[in-house]
mmCIF file of C-alpha atoms in Angstrom:
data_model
loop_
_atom_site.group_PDB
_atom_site.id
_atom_site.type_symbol
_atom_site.label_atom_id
_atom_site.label_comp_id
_atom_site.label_asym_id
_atom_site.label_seq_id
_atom_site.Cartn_x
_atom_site.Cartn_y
_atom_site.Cartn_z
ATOM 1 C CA UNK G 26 103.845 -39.050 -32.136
ATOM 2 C CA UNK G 27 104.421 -35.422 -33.611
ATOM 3 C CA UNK G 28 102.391 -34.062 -36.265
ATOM 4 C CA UNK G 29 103.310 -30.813 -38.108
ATOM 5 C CA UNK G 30 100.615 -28.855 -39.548
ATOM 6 C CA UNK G 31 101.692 -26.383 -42.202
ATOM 7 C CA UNK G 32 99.356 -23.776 -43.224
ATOM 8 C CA UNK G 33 101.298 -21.781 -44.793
ATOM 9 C CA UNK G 34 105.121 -20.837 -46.294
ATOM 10 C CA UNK G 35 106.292 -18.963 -43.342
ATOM 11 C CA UNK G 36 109.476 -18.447 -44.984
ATOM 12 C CA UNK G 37 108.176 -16.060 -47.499
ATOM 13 C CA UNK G 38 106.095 -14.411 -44.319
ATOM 14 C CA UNK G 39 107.461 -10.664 -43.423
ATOM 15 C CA UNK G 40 107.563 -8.691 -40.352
ATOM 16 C CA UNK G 41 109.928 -9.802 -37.153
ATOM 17 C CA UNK G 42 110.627 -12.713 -38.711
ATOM 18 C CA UNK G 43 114.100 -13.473 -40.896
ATOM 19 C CA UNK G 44 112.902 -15.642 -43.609
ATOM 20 C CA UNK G 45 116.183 -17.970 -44.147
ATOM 21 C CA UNK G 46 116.068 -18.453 -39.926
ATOM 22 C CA UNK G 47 112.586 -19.485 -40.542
ATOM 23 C CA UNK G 48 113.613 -22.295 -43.383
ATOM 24 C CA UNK G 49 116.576 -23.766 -41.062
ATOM 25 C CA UNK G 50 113.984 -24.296 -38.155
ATOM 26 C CA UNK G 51 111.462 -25.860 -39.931
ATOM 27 C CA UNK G 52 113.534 -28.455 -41.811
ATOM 28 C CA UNK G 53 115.000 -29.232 -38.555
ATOM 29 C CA UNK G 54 111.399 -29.626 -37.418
ATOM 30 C CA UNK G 55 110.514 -31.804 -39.729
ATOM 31 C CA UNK G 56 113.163 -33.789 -39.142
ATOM 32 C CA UNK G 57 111.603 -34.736 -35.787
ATOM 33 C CA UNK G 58 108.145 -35.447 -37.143
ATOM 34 C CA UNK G 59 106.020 -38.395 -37.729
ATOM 35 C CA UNK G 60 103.666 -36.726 -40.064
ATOM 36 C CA UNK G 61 103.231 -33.674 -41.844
ATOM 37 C CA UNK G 62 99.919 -32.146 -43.195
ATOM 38 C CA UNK G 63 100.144 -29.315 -45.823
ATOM 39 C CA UNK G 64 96.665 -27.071 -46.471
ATOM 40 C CA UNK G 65 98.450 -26.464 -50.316
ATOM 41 C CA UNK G 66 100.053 -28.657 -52.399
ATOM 42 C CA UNK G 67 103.113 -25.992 -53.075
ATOM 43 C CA UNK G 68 103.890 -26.549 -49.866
ATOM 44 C CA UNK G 69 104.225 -30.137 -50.477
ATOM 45 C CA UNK G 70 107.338 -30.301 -51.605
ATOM 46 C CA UNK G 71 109.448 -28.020 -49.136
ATOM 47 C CA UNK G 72 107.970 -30.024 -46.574
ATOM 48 C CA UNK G 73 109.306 -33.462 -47.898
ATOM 49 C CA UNK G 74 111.320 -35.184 -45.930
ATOM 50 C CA UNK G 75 113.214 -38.252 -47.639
ATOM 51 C CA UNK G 76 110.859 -40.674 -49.360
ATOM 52 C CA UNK G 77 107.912 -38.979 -46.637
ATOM 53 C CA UNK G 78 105.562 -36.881 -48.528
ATOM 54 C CA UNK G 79 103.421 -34.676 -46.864
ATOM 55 C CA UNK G 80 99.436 -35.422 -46.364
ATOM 56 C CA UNK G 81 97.304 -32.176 -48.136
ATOM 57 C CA UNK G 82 94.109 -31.896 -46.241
ATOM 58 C CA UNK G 83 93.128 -27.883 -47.369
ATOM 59 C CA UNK G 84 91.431 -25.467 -44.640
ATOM 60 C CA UNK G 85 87.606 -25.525 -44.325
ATOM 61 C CA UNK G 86 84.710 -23.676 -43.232
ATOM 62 C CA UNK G 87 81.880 -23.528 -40.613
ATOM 63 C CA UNK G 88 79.546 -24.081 -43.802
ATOM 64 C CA UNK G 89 76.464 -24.017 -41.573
ATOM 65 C CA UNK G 90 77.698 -20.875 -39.986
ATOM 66 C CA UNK G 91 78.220 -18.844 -42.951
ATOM 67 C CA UNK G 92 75.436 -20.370 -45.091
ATOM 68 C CA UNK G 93 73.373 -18.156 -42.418
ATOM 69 C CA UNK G 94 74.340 -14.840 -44.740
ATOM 70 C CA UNK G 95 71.880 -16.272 -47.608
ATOM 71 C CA UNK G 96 69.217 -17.103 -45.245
ATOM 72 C CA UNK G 97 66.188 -15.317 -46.050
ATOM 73 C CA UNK G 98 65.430 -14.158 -41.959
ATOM 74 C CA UNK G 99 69.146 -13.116 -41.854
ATOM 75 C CA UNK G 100 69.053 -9.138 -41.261
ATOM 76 C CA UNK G 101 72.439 -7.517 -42.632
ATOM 77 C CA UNK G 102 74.379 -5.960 -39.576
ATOM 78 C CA UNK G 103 73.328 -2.259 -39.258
ATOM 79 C CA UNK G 104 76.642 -0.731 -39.999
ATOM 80 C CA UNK G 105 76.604 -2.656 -43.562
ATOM 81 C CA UNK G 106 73.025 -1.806 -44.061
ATOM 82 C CA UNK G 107 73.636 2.001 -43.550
ATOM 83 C CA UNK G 108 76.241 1.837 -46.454
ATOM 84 C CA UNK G 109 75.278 2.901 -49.836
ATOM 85 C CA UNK G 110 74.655 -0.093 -52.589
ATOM 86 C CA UNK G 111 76.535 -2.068 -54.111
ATOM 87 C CA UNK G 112 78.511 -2.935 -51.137
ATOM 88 C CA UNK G 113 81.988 -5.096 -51.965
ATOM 89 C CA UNK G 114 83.014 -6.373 -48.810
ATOM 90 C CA UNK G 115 85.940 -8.274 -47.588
ATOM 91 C CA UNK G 116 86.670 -9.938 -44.143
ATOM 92 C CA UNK G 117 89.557 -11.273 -42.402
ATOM 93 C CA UNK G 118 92.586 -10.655 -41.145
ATOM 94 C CA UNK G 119 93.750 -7.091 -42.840
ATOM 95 C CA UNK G 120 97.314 -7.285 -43.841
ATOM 96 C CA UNK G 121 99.882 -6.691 -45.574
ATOM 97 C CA UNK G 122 99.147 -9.359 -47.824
ATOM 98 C CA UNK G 123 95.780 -7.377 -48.990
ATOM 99 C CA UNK G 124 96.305 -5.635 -52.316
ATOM 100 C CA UNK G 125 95.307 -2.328 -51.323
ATOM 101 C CA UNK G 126 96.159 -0.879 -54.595
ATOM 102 C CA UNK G 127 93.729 -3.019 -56.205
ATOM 103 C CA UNK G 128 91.446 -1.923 -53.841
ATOM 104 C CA UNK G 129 92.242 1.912 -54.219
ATOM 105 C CA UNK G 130 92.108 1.991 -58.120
ATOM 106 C CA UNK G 131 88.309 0.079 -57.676
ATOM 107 C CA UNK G 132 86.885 2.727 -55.677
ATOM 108 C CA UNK G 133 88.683 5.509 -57.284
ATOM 109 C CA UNK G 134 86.815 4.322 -60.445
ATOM 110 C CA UNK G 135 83.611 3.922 -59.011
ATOM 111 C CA UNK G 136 83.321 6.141 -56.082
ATOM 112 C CA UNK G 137 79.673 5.141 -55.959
ATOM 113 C CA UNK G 138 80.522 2.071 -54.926
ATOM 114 C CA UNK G 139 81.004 1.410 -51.024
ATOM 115 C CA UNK G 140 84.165 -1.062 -49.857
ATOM 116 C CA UNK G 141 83.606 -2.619 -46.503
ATOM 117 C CA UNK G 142 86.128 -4.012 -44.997
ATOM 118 C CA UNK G 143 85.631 -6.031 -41.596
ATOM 119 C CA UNK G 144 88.921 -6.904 -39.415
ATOM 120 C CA UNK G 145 91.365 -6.344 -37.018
ATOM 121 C CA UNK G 146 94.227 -3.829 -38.864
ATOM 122 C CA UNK G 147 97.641 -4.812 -38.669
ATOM 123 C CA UNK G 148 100.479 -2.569 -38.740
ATOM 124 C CA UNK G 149 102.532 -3.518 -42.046
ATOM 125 C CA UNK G 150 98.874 -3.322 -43.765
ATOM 126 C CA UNK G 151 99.146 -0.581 -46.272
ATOM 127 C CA UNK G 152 96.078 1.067 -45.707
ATOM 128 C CA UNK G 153 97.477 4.260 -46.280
ATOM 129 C CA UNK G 154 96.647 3.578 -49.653
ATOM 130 C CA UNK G 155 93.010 4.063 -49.273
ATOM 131 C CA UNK G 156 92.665 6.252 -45.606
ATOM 132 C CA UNK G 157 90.921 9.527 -46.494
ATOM 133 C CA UNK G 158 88.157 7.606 -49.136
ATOM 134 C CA UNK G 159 85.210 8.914 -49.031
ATOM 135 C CA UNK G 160 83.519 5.349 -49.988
ATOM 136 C CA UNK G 161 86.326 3.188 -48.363
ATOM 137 C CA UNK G 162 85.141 1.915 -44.792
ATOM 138 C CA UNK G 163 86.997 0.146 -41.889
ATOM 139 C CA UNK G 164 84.781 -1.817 -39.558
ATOM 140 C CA UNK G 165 87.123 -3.143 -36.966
ATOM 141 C CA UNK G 166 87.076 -6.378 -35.275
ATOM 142 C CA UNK G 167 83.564 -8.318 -35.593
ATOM 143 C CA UNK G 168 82.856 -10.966 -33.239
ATOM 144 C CA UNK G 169 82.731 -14.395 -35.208
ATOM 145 C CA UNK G 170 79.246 -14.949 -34.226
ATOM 146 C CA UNK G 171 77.892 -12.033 -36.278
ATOM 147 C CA UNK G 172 80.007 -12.240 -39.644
ATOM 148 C CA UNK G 173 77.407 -13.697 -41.392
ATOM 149 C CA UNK G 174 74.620 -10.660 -40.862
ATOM 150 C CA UNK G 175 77.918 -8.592 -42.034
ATOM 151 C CA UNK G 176 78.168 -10.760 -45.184
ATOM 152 C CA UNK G 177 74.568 -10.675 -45.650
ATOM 153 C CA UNK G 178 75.110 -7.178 -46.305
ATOM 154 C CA UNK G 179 77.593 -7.518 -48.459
ATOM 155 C CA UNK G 180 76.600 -7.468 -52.678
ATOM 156 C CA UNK G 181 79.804 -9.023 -53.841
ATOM 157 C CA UNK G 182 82.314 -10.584 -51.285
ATOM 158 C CA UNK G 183 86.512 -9.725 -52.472
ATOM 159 C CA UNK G 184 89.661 -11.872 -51.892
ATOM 160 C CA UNK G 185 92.461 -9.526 -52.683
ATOM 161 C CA UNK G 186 95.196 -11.075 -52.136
ATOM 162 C CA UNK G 187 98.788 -9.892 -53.383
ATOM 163 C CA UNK G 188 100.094 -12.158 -56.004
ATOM 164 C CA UNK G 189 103.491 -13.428 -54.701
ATOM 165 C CA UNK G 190 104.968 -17.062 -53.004
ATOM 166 C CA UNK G 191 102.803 -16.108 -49.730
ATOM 167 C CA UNK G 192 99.579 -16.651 -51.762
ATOM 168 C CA UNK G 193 100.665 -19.284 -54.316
ATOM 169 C CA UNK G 194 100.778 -20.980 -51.074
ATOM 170 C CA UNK G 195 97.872 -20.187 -49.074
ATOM 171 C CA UNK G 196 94.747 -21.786 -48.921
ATOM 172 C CA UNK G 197 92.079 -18.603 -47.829
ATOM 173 C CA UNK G 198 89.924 -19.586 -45.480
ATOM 174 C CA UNK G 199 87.785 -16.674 -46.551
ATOM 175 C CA UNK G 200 87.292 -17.977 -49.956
ATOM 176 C CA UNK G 201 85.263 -21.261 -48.188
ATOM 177 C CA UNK G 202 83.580 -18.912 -46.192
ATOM 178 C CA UNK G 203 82.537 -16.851 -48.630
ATOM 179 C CA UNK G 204 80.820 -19.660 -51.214
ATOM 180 C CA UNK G 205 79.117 -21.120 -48.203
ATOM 181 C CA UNK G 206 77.431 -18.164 -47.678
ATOM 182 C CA UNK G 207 76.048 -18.028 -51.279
ATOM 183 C CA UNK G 208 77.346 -14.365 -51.553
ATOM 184 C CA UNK G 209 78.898 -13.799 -55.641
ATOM 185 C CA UNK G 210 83.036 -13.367 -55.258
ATOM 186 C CA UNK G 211 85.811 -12.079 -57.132
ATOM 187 C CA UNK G 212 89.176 -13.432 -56.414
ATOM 188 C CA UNK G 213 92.212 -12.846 -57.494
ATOM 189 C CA UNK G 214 93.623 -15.705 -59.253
ATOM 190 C CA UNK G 215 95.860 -17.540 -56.556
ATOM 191 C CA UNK G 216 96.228 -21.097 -57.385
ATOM 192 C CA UNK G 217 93.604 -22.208 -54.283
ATOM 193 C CA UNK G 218 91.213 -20.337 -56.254
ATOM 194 C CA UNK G 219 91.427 -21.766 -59.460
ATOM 195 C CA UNK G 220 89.131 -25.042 -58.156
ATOM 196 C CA UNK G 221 86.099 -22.245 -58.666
ATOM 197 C CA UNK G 222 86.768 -20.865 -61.273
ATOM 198 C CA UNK G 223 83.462 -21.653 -62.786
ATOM 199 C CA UNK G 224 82.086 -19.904 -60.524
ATOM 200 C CA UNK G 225 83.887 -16.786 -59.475
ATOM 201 C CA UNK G 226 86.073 -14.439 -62.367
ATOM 202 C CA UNK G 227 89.597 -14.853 -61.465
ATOM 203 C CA UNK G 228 91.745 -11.911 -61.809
ATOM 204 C CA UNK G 229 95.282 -10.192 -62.137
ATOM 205 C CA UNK G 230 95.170 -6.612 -62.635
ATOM 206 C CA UNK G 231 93.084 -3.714 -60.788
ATOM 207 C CA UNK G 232 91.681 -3.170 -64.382
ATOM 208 C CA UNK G 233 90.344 -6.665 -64.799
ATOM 209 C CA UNK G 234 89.093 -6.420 -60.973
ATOM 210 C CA UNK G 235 87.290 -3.602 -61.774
ATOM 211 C CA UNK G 236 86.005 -5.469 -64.965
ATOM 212 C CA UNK G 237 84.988 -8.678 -62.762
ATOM 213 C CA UNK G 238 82.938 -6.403 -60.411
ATOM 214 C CA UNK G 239 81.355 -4.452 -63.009
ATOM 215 C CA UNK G 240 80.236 -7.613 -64.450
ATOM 216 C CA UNK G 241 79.066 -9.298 -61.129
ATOM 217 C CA UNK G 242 77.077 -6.049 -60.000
ATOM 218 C CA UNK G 243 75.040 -5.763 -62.888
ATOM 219 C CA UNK G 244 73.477 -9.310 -62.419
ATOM 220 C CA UNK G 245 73.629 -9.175 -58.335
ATOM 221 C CA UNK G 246 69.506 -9.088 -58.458
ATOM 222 C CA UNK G 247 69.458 -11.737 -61.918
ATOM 223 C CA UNK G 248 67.689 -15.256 -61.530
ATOM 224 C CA UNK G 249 71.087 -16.636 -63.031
ATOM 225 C CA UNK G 250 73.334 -15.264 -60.591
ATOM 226 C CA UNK G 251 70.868 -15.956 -57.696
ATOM 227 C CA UNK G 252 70.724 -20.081 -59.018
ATOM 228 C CA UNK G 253 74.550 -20.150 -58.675
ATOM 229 C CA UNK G 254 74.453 -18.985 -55.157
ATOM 230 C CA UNK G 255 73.572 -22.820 -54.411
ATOM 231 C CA UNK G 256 75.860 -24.143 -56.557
ATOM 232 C CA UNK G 257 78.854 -21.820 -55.143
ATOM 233 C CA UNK G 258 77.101 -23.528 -51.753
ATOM 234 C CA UNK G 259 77.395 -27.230 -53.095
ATOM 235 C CA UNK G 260 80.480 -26.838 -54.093
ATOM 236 C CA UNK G 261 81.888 -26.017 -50.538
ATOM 237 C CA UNK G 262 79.786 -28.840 -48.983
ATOM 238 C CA UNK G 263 83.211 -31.185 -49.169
ATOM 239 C CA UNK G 264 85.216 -28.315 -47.074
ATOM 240 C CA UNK G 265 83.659 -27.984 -43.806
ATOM 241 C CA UNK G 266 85.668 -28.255 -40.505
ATOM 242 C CA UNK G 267 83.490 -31.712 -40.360
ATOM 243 C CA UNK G 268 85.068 -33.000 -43.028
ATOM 244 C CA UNK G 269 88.759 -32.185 -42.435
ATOM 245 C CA UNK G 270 88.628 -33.095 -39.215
ATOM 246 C CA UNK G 271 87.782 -36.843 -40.550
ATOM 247 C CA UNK G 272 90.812 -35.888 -42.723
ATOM 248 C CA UNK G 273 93.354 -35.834 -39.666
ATOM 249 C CA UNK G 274 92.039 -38.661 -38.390
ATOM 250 C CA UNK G 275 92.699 -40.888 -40.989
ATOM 251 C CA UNK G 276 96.051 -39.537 -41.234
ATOM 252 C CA UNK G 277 96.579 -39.817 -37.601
ATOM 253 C CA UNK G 278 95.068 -43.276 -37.611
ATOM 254 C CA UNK G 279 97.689 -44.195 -40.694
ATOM 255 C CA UNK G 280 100.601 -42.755 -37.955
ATOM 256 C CA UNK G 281 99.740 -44.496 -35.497
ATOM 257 C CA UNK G 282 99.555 -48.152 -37.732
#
């Protein structure tokens, strides 16, 4: 049996890749697969075959592991702590899908604001954008195990993604990570998003991101904002790797019928 996992529209991916090369492999993969899981339901119909629909089962979390961040023993990781307050933090793989001049116009407007971000840089990332920043901070590489103290740290937790096919067609793993760990967000609004949007601003625009922080910051320490923490918990409770996992196998279990 061959199962194809698709986690995300590598066609629209750039770097050493040729995007149309890309397409012509994959629908001869699927051609010579049983089943095929999506983690978006864009993706679901590129990766039709026939009458075969794909099966979505979205990405996840270690909900346990990141729910750590809003535990009161947790101690925020020293190079977070250091930082001046409010922190906005972001981690994950930096990239050049990271909408760095969303980033730069935030902490251009409020340079007494510190950005942390935490991950390994990659070289079509346009950090250029911000290098130089006096409140702009790169962290490197964290090892898994800690990224909670880091978030713990953190006063508002970003997803900045560039708005394009890539992220119409990504679910962000960060995003899961980030509402277990009870920390408030600010997204941008990419279609995996819009499930929470009753519970993190959605935005479009470095003004309205700058808006949507402004906003979240000045109720970071309010009873209302510290009561949603645990329902931006519950509402990840559905996504962790436990639960996808059980996912698969009833997909796998349908396959093998």
């Amino acid at each position: 049996m061959v199962v194809y996992e698709c986690v995300d529209e590598f066609s629209a991916v750039r770097g050493l890749v040729r995007g149309k090369t890309i397409a012509v492999e994959e629908r001869q993969l699927l051609q010579l697969t049983d089943s095929v899981i999506v983690t978006h339901p864009s993706l679901s119909q590129s990766k039709t075959v026939g009458d075969r629909r794909p099966y979505l089962i979205p990405n996840g979390a270690d909900i346990a592991h990141f729910a750590r961040a809003s535990f009161p023993g947790t101690e925020p990781a020293a190079a977070v702590a250091s930082l001046s307050h409010p922190v906005v933090g972001f981690h994950g793989w930096i990239q050049y899908w990271i909408d760095f001049d969303m980033i730069s116009y935030a902490a251009r407007k409020h340079p007494e604001w510190s950005f942390a971000l935490i991950g390994p840089i990659e070289p079509l990332a346009r950090v250029d954008k911000v290098r130089g920043m006096a409140n702009v901070y790169f962290m490197g590489r964290q090892p898994y195990e800690q990224i909670p103290e880091f978030i713990a740290g953190f006063d508002v937790c970003i997803n900045p993604f560039v708005l394009d096919d890539l992220s119409n067609a990504v679910s962000p793993i960060k995003l899961y990570e980030y509402l277990a760990s009870g920390k408030p967000v600010v997204s941008v609004d990419m279609p995996a998003a819009r499930e929470f949007s009753d519970l993190i601003p959605l935005v479009r625009t470095p003004e309205q991101f700058v808006r949507a922080l402004e906003d979240v910051l000045s109720n970071v320490h309010n009873r209302t904002v510290s009561g949603n923490a645990v329902l931006r918990q519950q509402a990840v409770t559905c996504c962790s790797w436990e639960a996808r996992f059980q996912q698969v196998e009833e997909v796998l279990q349908i396959s093998l019928a």
